[in-house]
mmCIF file of C-alpha atoms in Angstrom:
data_model
loop_
_atom_site.group_PDB
_atom_site.id
_atom_site.type_symbol
_atom_site.label_atom_id
_atom_site.label_comp_id
_atom_site.label_asym_id
_atom_site.label_seq_id
_atom_site.Cartn_x
_atom_site.Cartn_y
_atom_site.Cartn_z
ATOM 1 C CA ILE A 258 -45.056 66.594 -22.332
ATOM 2 C CA ALA A 259 -44.363 69.933 -22.520
ATOM 3 C CA ILE A 260 -40.857 69.513 -21.641
ATOM 4 C CA SER A 261 -40.041 67.688 -25.018
ATOM 5 C CA VAL A 262 -42.432 70.283 -26.704
ATOM 6 C CA PHE A 263 -39.802 72.778 -25.519
ATOM 7 C CA PHE A 264 -37.034 70.707 -26.369
ATOM 8 C CA ALA A 265 -38.174 69.559 -30.086
ATOM 9 C CA HIS A 266 -39.239 73.353 -30.369
ATOM 10 C CA SER A 267 -35.748 74.452 -29.541
ATOM 11 C CA LYS A 268 -33.726 72.282 -31.844
ATOM 12 C CA LEU A 269 -36.209 72.803 -35.070
ATOM 13 C CA SER A 270 -37.370 76.352 -35.087
ATOM 14 C CA ARG A 271 -35.919 78.899 -36.285
ATOM 15 C CA ARG A 272 -36.438 81.641 -33.778
ATOM 16 C CA PRO A 273 -36.880 79.411 -30.833
ATOM 17 C CA LEU A 274 -37.960 80.659 -27.307
ATOM 18 C CA LEU A 275 -34.797 80.101 -25.917
ATOM 19 C CA ASN A 276 -31.734 80.062 -27.990
ATOM 20 C CA PRO A 277 -29.420 76.831 -27.156
ATOM 21 C CA ARG A 278 -26.065 78.839 -27.019
ATOM 22 C CA HIS A 279 -27.473 80.135 -23.923
ATOM 23 C CA LEU A 280 -27.386 76.862 -22.080
ATOM 24 C CA GLN A 281 -23.294 77.748 -23.306
ATOM 25 C CA ASN A 282 -23.287 79.998 -20.685
ATOM 26 C CA TRP A 283 -22.300 78.711 -17.372
ATOM 27 C CA ASN A 284 -23.336 81.449 -15.071
ATOM 28 C CA TYR A 285 -26.768 81.137 -16.825
ATOM 29 C CA ILE A 286 -27.148 77.755 -16.945
ATOM 30 C CA LEU A 287 -25.758 78.102 -12.698
ATOM 31 C CA GLY A 288 -28.128 80.977 -11.740
ATOM 32 C CA LEU A 289 -31.688 78.652 -13.497
ATOM 33 C CA LEU A 290 -30.698 75.887 -11.371
ATOM 34 C CA ILE A 291 -29.924 78.301 -8.452
ATOM 35 C CA VAL A 292 -33.134 80.385 -8.947
ATOM 36 C CA THR A 293 -34.983 76.966 -8.970
ATOM 37 C CA ILE A 294 -33.827 76.261 -5.375
ATOM 38 C CA TYR A 295 -34.600 79.987 -4.348
ATOM 39 C CA GLY A 296 -37.909 79.759 -5.953
ATOM 40 C CA MET A 297 -38.316 76.098 -3.963
ATOM 41 C CA LEU A 298 -37.621 77.801 -0.597
ATOM 42 C CA ASN A 299 -39.234 81.775 -0.915
ATOM 43 C CA PHE A 300 -42.814 80.263 -1.048
ATOM 44 C CA THR A 301 -43.135 77.437 1.405
ATOM 45 C CA PRO A 302 -42.865 78.628 4.723
ATOM 46 C CA MET A 303 -45.683 81.284 3.710
ATOM 47 C CA VAL A 304 -48.076 77.753 2.589
ATOM 48 C CA MET A 305 -46.463 75.208 5.476
ATOM 49 C CA LEU A 306 -46.660 78.088 8.465
ATOM 50 C CA PRO A 307 -50.745 78.845 8.520
ATOM 51 C CA PRO A 308 -51.790 75.389 8.571
ATOM 52 C CA MET A 309 -49.315 74.196 11.477
ATOM 53 C CA LEU A 310 -49.813 77.051 13.430
ATOM 54 C CA LYS A 311 -54.240 77.415 12.831
ATOM 55 C CA ASN A 312 -54.272 73.187 13.901
ATOM 56 C CA LEU A 313 -51.329 72.624 16.529
ATOM 57 C CA GLY A 314 -50.989 76.208 18.268
ATOM 58 C CA GLY A 315 -54.799 77.329 17.875
ATOM 59 C CA TYR A 316 -53.791 80.461 16.014
ATOM 60 C CA PRO A 317 -56.540 82.744 15.044
ATOM 61 C CA GLU A 318 -56.389 83.463 11.172
ATOM 62 C CA THR A 319 -55.986 87.443 12.202
ATOM 63 C CA ILE A 320 -53.011 86.400 13.682
ATOM 64 C CA ILE A 321 -51.426 83.788 11.326
ATOM 65 C CA GLY A 322 -51.676 87.256 8.859
ATOM 66 C CA THR A 323 -49.627 89.102 10.123
ATOM 67 C CA LEU A 324 -46.858 87.005 11.344
ATOM 68 C CA VAL A 325 -46.523 85.084 8.071
ATOM 69 C CA SER A 326 -46.507 89.326 6.824
ATOM 70 C CA PHE A 327 -43.148 90.438 8.534
ATOM 71 C CA ARG A 328 -42.220 87.901 5.909
ATOM 72 C CA GLY A 329 -42.170 90.522 3.513
ATOM 73 C CA VAL A 330 -41.475 93.836 5.872
ATOM 74 C CA GLY A 331 -38.132 91.210 6.198
ATOM 75 C CA ALA A 332 -37.656 91.043 2.201
ATOM 76 C CA VAL A 333 -37.711 95.071 2.203
ATOM 77 C CA LEU A 334 -34.761 95.281 4.399
ATOM 78 C CA GLY A 335 -32.709 92.118 2.893
ATOM 79 C CA PHE A 336 -32.714 94.028 -0.990
ATOM 80 C CA PHE A 337 -31.817 97.698 1.019
ATOM 81 C CA ILE A 338 -28.583 95.303 2.678
ATOM 82 C CA ALA A 339 -28.497 93.553 -0.683
ATOM 83 C CA GLY A 340 -27.624 97.204 -2.152
ATOM 84 C CA TRP A 341 -25.388 98.129 0.858
ATOM 85 C CA MET A 342 -23.238 94.811 0.109
ATOM 86 C CA GLY A 343 -23.445 95.524 -3.247
ATOM 87 C CA LYS A 344 -19.672 95.493 -3.715
ATOM 88 C CA LEU A 345 -18.468 92.467 -2.186
ATOM 89 C CA ASP A 346 -18.355 89.289 -4.560
ATOM 90 C CA PRO A 347 -21.962 87.927 -5.107
ATOM 91 C CA ARG A 348 -20.941 84.611 -3.734
ATOM 92 C CA ILE A 349 -20.398 85.695 -0.618
ATOM 93 C CA MET A 350 -23.713 87.008 -0.491
ATOM 94 C CA LEU A 351 -25.442 83.777 -1.435
ATOM 95 C CA THR A 352 -23.370 81.889 0.795
ATOM 96 C CA PHE A 353 -24.695 84.340 3.785
ATOM 97 C CA GLY A 354 -28.323 84.613 2.242
ATOM 98 C CA HIS A 355 -28.289 80.911 2.064
ATOM 99 C CA ILE A 356 -27.098 79.934 5.703
ATOM 100 C CA ILE A 357 -28.746 82.149 7.250
ATOM 101 C CA GLN A 358 -31.952 80.868 5.720
ATOM 102 C CA ALA A 359 -30.570 76.618 6.742
ATOM 103 C CA TRP A 360 -30.550 78.662 9.930
ATOM 104 C CA THR A 361 -33.726 79.408 10.284
ATOM 105 C CA GLY A 362 -35.002 75.945 8.725
ATOM 106 C CA TRP A 363 -33.021 74.171 11.375
ATOM 107 C CA ILE A 364 -35.285 76.434 13.992
ATOM 108 C CA MET A 365 -38.171 75.590 12.337
ATOM 109 C CA TRP A 366 -37.585 71.660 12.541
ATOM 110 C CA ASN A 367 -37.263 72.327 16.345
ATOM 111 C CA PHE A 368 -40.543 73.307 16.826
ATOM 112 C CA ASN A 369 -42.900 72.487 19.205
ATOM 113 C CA ALA A 370 -46.968 72.448 19.202
ATOM 114 C CA ASP A 371 -46.811 75.622 21.552
ATOM 115 C CA VAL A 372 -44.474 77.812 19.327
ATOM 116 C CA ALA A 373 -44.878 81.446 20.232
ATOM 117 C CA ALA A 374 -45.578 84.400 17.971
ATOM 118 C CA SER A 375 -42.484 85.764 19.224
ATOM 119 C CA ASP A 376 -40.709 82.985 17.044
ATOM 120 C CA ILE A 377 -42.857 82.750 14.202
ATOM 121 C CA LEU A 378 -41.892 86.079 13.806
ATOM 122 C CA LEU A 379 -38.302 86.617 14.382
ATOM 123 C CA ILE A 380 -38.132 83.546 11.426
ATOM 124 C CA SER A 381 -40.060 85.217 8.961
ATOM 125 C CA THR A 382 -38.780 88.701 9.045
ATOM 126 C CA ILE A 383 -35.168 87.269 8.629
ATOM 127 C CA GLN A 384 -36.119 84.473 5.609
ATOM 128 C CA GLY A 385 -37.449 87.493 4.235
ATOM 129 C CA ILE A 386 -34.370 88.902 4.978
ATOM 130 C CA CYS A 387 -32.689 86.757 2.928
ATOM 131 C CA VAL A 388 -35.129 86.644 -0.052
ATOM 132 C CA GLY A 389 -33.986 89.827 -0.793
ATOM 133 C CA ILE A 390 -30.086 88.638 -0.231
ATOM 134 C CA ILE A 391 -29.851 86.012 -2.322
ATOM 135 C CA TRP A 392 -32.332 87.737 -5.325
ATOM 136 C CA VAL A 393 -30.354 90.503 -6.141
ATOM 137 C CA PRO A 394 -26.244 88.975 -6.503
ATOM 138 C CA LEU A 395 -27.848 85.954 -8.478
ATOM 139 C CA THR A 396 -29.610 88.182 -10.783
ATOM 140 C CA VAL A 397 -26.919 90.488 -11.576
ATOM 141 C CA VAL A 398 -24.072 87.120 -12.155
ATOM 142 C CA THR A 399 -27.078 85.342 -14.454
ATOM 143 C CA PHE A 400 -27.566 88.031 -16.318
ATOM 144 C CA SER A 401 -23.506 89.078 -16.189
ATOM 145 C CA ARG A 402 -22.917 87.474 -19.449
ATOM 146 C CA ILE A 403 -26.048 87.641 -21.061
ATOM 147 C CA ALA A 404 -26.483 90.666 -24.292
ATOM 148 C CA PRO A 405 -28.594 93.210 -23.216
ATOM 149 C CA ASN A 406 -31.059 92.287 -26.548
ATOM 150 C CA ASP A 407 -31.240 88.389 -24.873
ATOM 151 C CA PHE A 408 -32.696 89.971 -21.767
ATOM 152 C CA ALA A 409 -36.344 89.480 -22.925
ATOM 153 C CA GLU A 410 -36.163 85.128 -23.110
ATOM 154 C CA THR A 411 -33.447 84.188 -20.779
ATOM 155 C CA SER A 412 -35.518 85.908 -17.887
ATOM 156 C CA ALA A 413 -38.238 84.988 -18.967
ATOM 157 C CA ILE A 414 -37.040 81.329 -18.948
ATOM 158 C CA TYR A 415 -35.327 82.121 -15.218
ATOM 159 C CA HIS A 416 -39.041 83.412 -14.021
ATOM 160 C CA LEU A 417 -40.660 80.307 -15.424
ATOM 161 C CA LEU A 418 -37.583 78.377 -13.362
ATOM 162 C CA ARG A 419 -38.505 79.855 -9.949
ATOM 163 C CA ASN A 420 -42.101 79.744 -10.272
ATOM 164 C CA ILE A 421 -42.114 75.913 -11.250
ATOM 165 C CA GLY A 422 -39.575 75.021 -8.292
ATOM 166 C CA SER A 423 -41.442 76.841 -5.712
ATOM 167 C CA SER A 424 -44.971 74.290 -6.885
ATOM 168 C CA ILE A 425 -43.098 71.240 -6.966
ATOM 169 C CA PHE A 426 -41.565 72.028 -3.237
ATOM 170 C CA ILE A 427 -44.847 73.571 -1.993
ATOM 171 C CA SER A 428 -46.331 69.805 -3.105
ATOM 172 C CA LEU A 429 -42.959 67.625 -1.977
ATOM 173 C CA SER A 430 -43.350 69.386 1.451
ATOM 174 C CA VAL A 431 -47.314 68.714 1.438
ATOM 175 C CA THR A 432 -46.719 65.318 0.585
ATOM 176 C CA THR A 433 -44.199 65.046 3.590
ATOM 177 C CA VAL A 434 -46.545 65.765 5.979
ATOM 178 C CA ILE A 435 -49.654 63.740 4.650
ATOM 179 C CA ARG A 436 -47.809 60.603 4.329
ATOM 180 C CA SER A 437 -45.415 61.262 7.539
ATOM 181 C CA THR A 438 -48.622 62.088 9.133
ATOM 182 C CA THR A 439 -50.090 58.810 8.837
ATOM 183 C CA ILE A 440 -46.798 56.467 9.528
ATOM 184 C CA SER A 441 -46.110 58.624 12.620
ATOM 185 C CA TYR A 442 -50.060 57.459 13.896
ATOM 186 C CA ALA A 443 -49.826 54.191 13.217
ATOM 187 C CA GLN A 444 -46.272 54.071 14.768
ATOM 188 C CA LEU A 445 -47.384 56.149 18.032
ATOM 189 C CA GLY A 446 -50.889 53.945 18.026
ATOM 190 C CA GLU A 447 -48.188 51.145 18.975
ATOM 191 C CA PHE A 448 -47.831 51.946 22.417
ATOM 192 C CA ILE A 449 -51.558 52.156 23.569
ATOM 193 C CA SER A 450 -51.650 48.535 24.567
ATOM 194 C CA PRO A 451 -52.601 47.651 27.985
ATOM 195 C CA LEU A 452 -49.211 45.851 27.221
ATOM 196 C CA ASN A 453 -47.113 48.497 27.526
ATOM 197 C CA GLU A 454 -46.152 49.096 31.474
ATOM 198 C CA ILE A 455 -45.695 52.869 30.612
ATOM 199 C CA PHE A 456 -48.620 53.865 29.144
ATOM 200 C CA ILE A 457 -50.598 51.680 31.744
ATOM 201 C CA LYS A 458 -48.977 54.291 34.398
ATOM 202 C CA TYR A 459 -49.588 57.279 31.812
ATOM 203 C CA SER A 460 -53.334 56.295 31.715
ATOM 204 C CA ILE A 461 -54.096 55.591 35.863
ATOM 205 C CA ILE A 462 -52.150 59.311 36.416
ATOM 206 C CA ALA A 463 -54.119 60.755 33.780
ATOM 207 C CA GLY A 464 -57.323 58.639 34.376
ATOM 208 C CA ILE A 465 -57.749 57.453 30.775
ATOM 209 C CA ASP A 466 -59.763 53.990 30.000
ATOM 210 C CA ILE A 467 -58.963 52.414 26.905
ATOM 211 C CA THR A 468 -62.377 50.775 27.401
ATOM 212 C CA GLU A 469 -64.607 53.761 27.224
ATOM 213 C CA LYS A 470 -65.058 55.616 23.516
ATOM 214 C CA THR A 471 -64.978 58.819 24.845
ATOM 215 C CA ASP A 472 -61.176 58.219 26.263
ATOM 216 C CA VAL A 473 -60.755 56.223 22.908
ATOM 217 C CA ALA A 474 -61.172 59.321 21.216
ATOM 218 C CA GLN A 475 -58.900 61.857 23.641
ATOM 219 C CA LEU A 476 -56.228 59.453 22.420
ATOM 220 C CA SER A 477 -56.729 59.534 18.967
ATOM 221 C CA ALA A 478 -57.178 63.220 18.503
ATOM 222 C CA MET A 479 -53.743 63.446 20.806
ATOM 223 C CA LEU A 480 -51.737 61.079 18.680
ATOM 224 C CA ASN A 481 -53.041 62.707 15.784
ATOM 225 C CA GLU A 482 -51.592 66.009 16.866
ATOM 226 C CA GLN A 483 -48.072 64.626 17.538
ATOM 227 C CA ALA A 484 -48.533 62.983 14.267
ATOM 228 C CA GLU A 485 -49.295 65.797 12.250
ATOM 229 C CA LEU A 486 -46.218 67.758 14.675
ATOM 230 C CA ILE A 487 -43.836 64.965 13.121
ATOM 231 C CA GLY A 488 -44.931 66.009 9.806
ATOM 232 C CA PHE A 489 -44.798 69.558 9.575
ATOM 233 C CA LEU A 490 -40.784 68.755 11.378
ATOM 234 C CA ASN A 491 -40.287 66.589 8.279
ATOM 235 C CA SER A 492 -41.135 69.268 5.392
ATOM 236 C CA PHE A 493 -38.803 71.996 7.674
ATOM 237 C CA GLY A 494 -35.869 69.428 7.953
ATOM 238 C CA LEU A 495 -36.736 69.263 3.763
ATOM 239 C CA TYR A 496 -36.824 72.225 3.882
ATOM 240 C CA THR A 497 -33.152 72.868 5.775
ATOM 241 C CA ALA A 498 -31.813 70.576 3.252
ATOM 242 C CA VAL A 499 -32.598 72.593 -0.051
ATOM 243 C CA CYS A 500 -30.847 76.063 1.879
ATOM 244 C CA LEU A 501 -27.539 73.709 1.825
ATOM 245 C CA LEU A 502 -28.041 72.169 -1.256
ATOM 246 C CA ALA A 503 -27.869 75.418 -3.268
ATOM 247 C CA LEU A 504 -23.833 75.929 -1.241
ATOM 248 C CA PRO A 505 -21.684 73.861 -3.872
ATOM 249 C CA LEU A 506 -23.177 75.641 -7.039
ATOM 250 C CA VAL A 507 -23.220 78.931 -5.334
ATOM 251 C CA TRP A 508 -18.989 78.768 -5.372
ATOM 252 C CA MET A 509 -19.034 77.211 -8.679
ATOM 253 C CA ILE A 510 -20.302 80.495 -9.997
ATOM 254 C CA ARG A 511 -17.882 82.356 -12.720
ATOM 255 C CA THR A 512 -17.071 86.253 -11.333
ATOM 256 C CA ASP A 513 -16.075 89.015 -14.178
ATOM 257 C CA ARG A 514 -11.994 88.042 -12.477
ATOM 258 C CA GLU A 515 -12.654 84.792 -13.085
#
């Protein structure tokens, strides 16, 4: 409803929130698309990692907060690096940032329940650096062909889409975890059967009796932990795919020389 009202207002109002002529600016349109993806990548790890570390890794909240906070340290470093790399083609900087982010997503995609604190600290720091490296050239190229007196309206939509992208992708990631956990729990439960010879051998070694309620509860907890891990890994795989999705858009940007 809000989007419909926005487009109606832009079409009918004499002074719309966003002048439609800005939508003819190629770099601005690409900037809006990429900043939406940027928003999707920016906050999602800070939402997904804490419950994974707490529920599966058994980390206390104070340690989790410290590990995730290094993302901010990395962001500060990233802004300094972006200033140092400012003379390069912004498309090179954007490509570098998204590839490194995809690499960190691939590492998270291969996590297990016993992931080390040092790995989380390193990933958080590197992702923070990528945030700084991407943000500076992205903002520069997006507004490179916008008149200064139009910065207010164009930047408002720019930051709005960044926040919308973040909200949408966090919702998608949480949904992925919940849905994958439910499906994986059902699939893994199919192997808990007296007809499964591998399970029978395991139950003998582990001393598990599926006729005992306490043992069944223990098996259920184990399955739920593994199913939840699969859910988080699927969400990290989605994160990796979105990182790579931005790369074709980056090389469609037109520089001042073009």
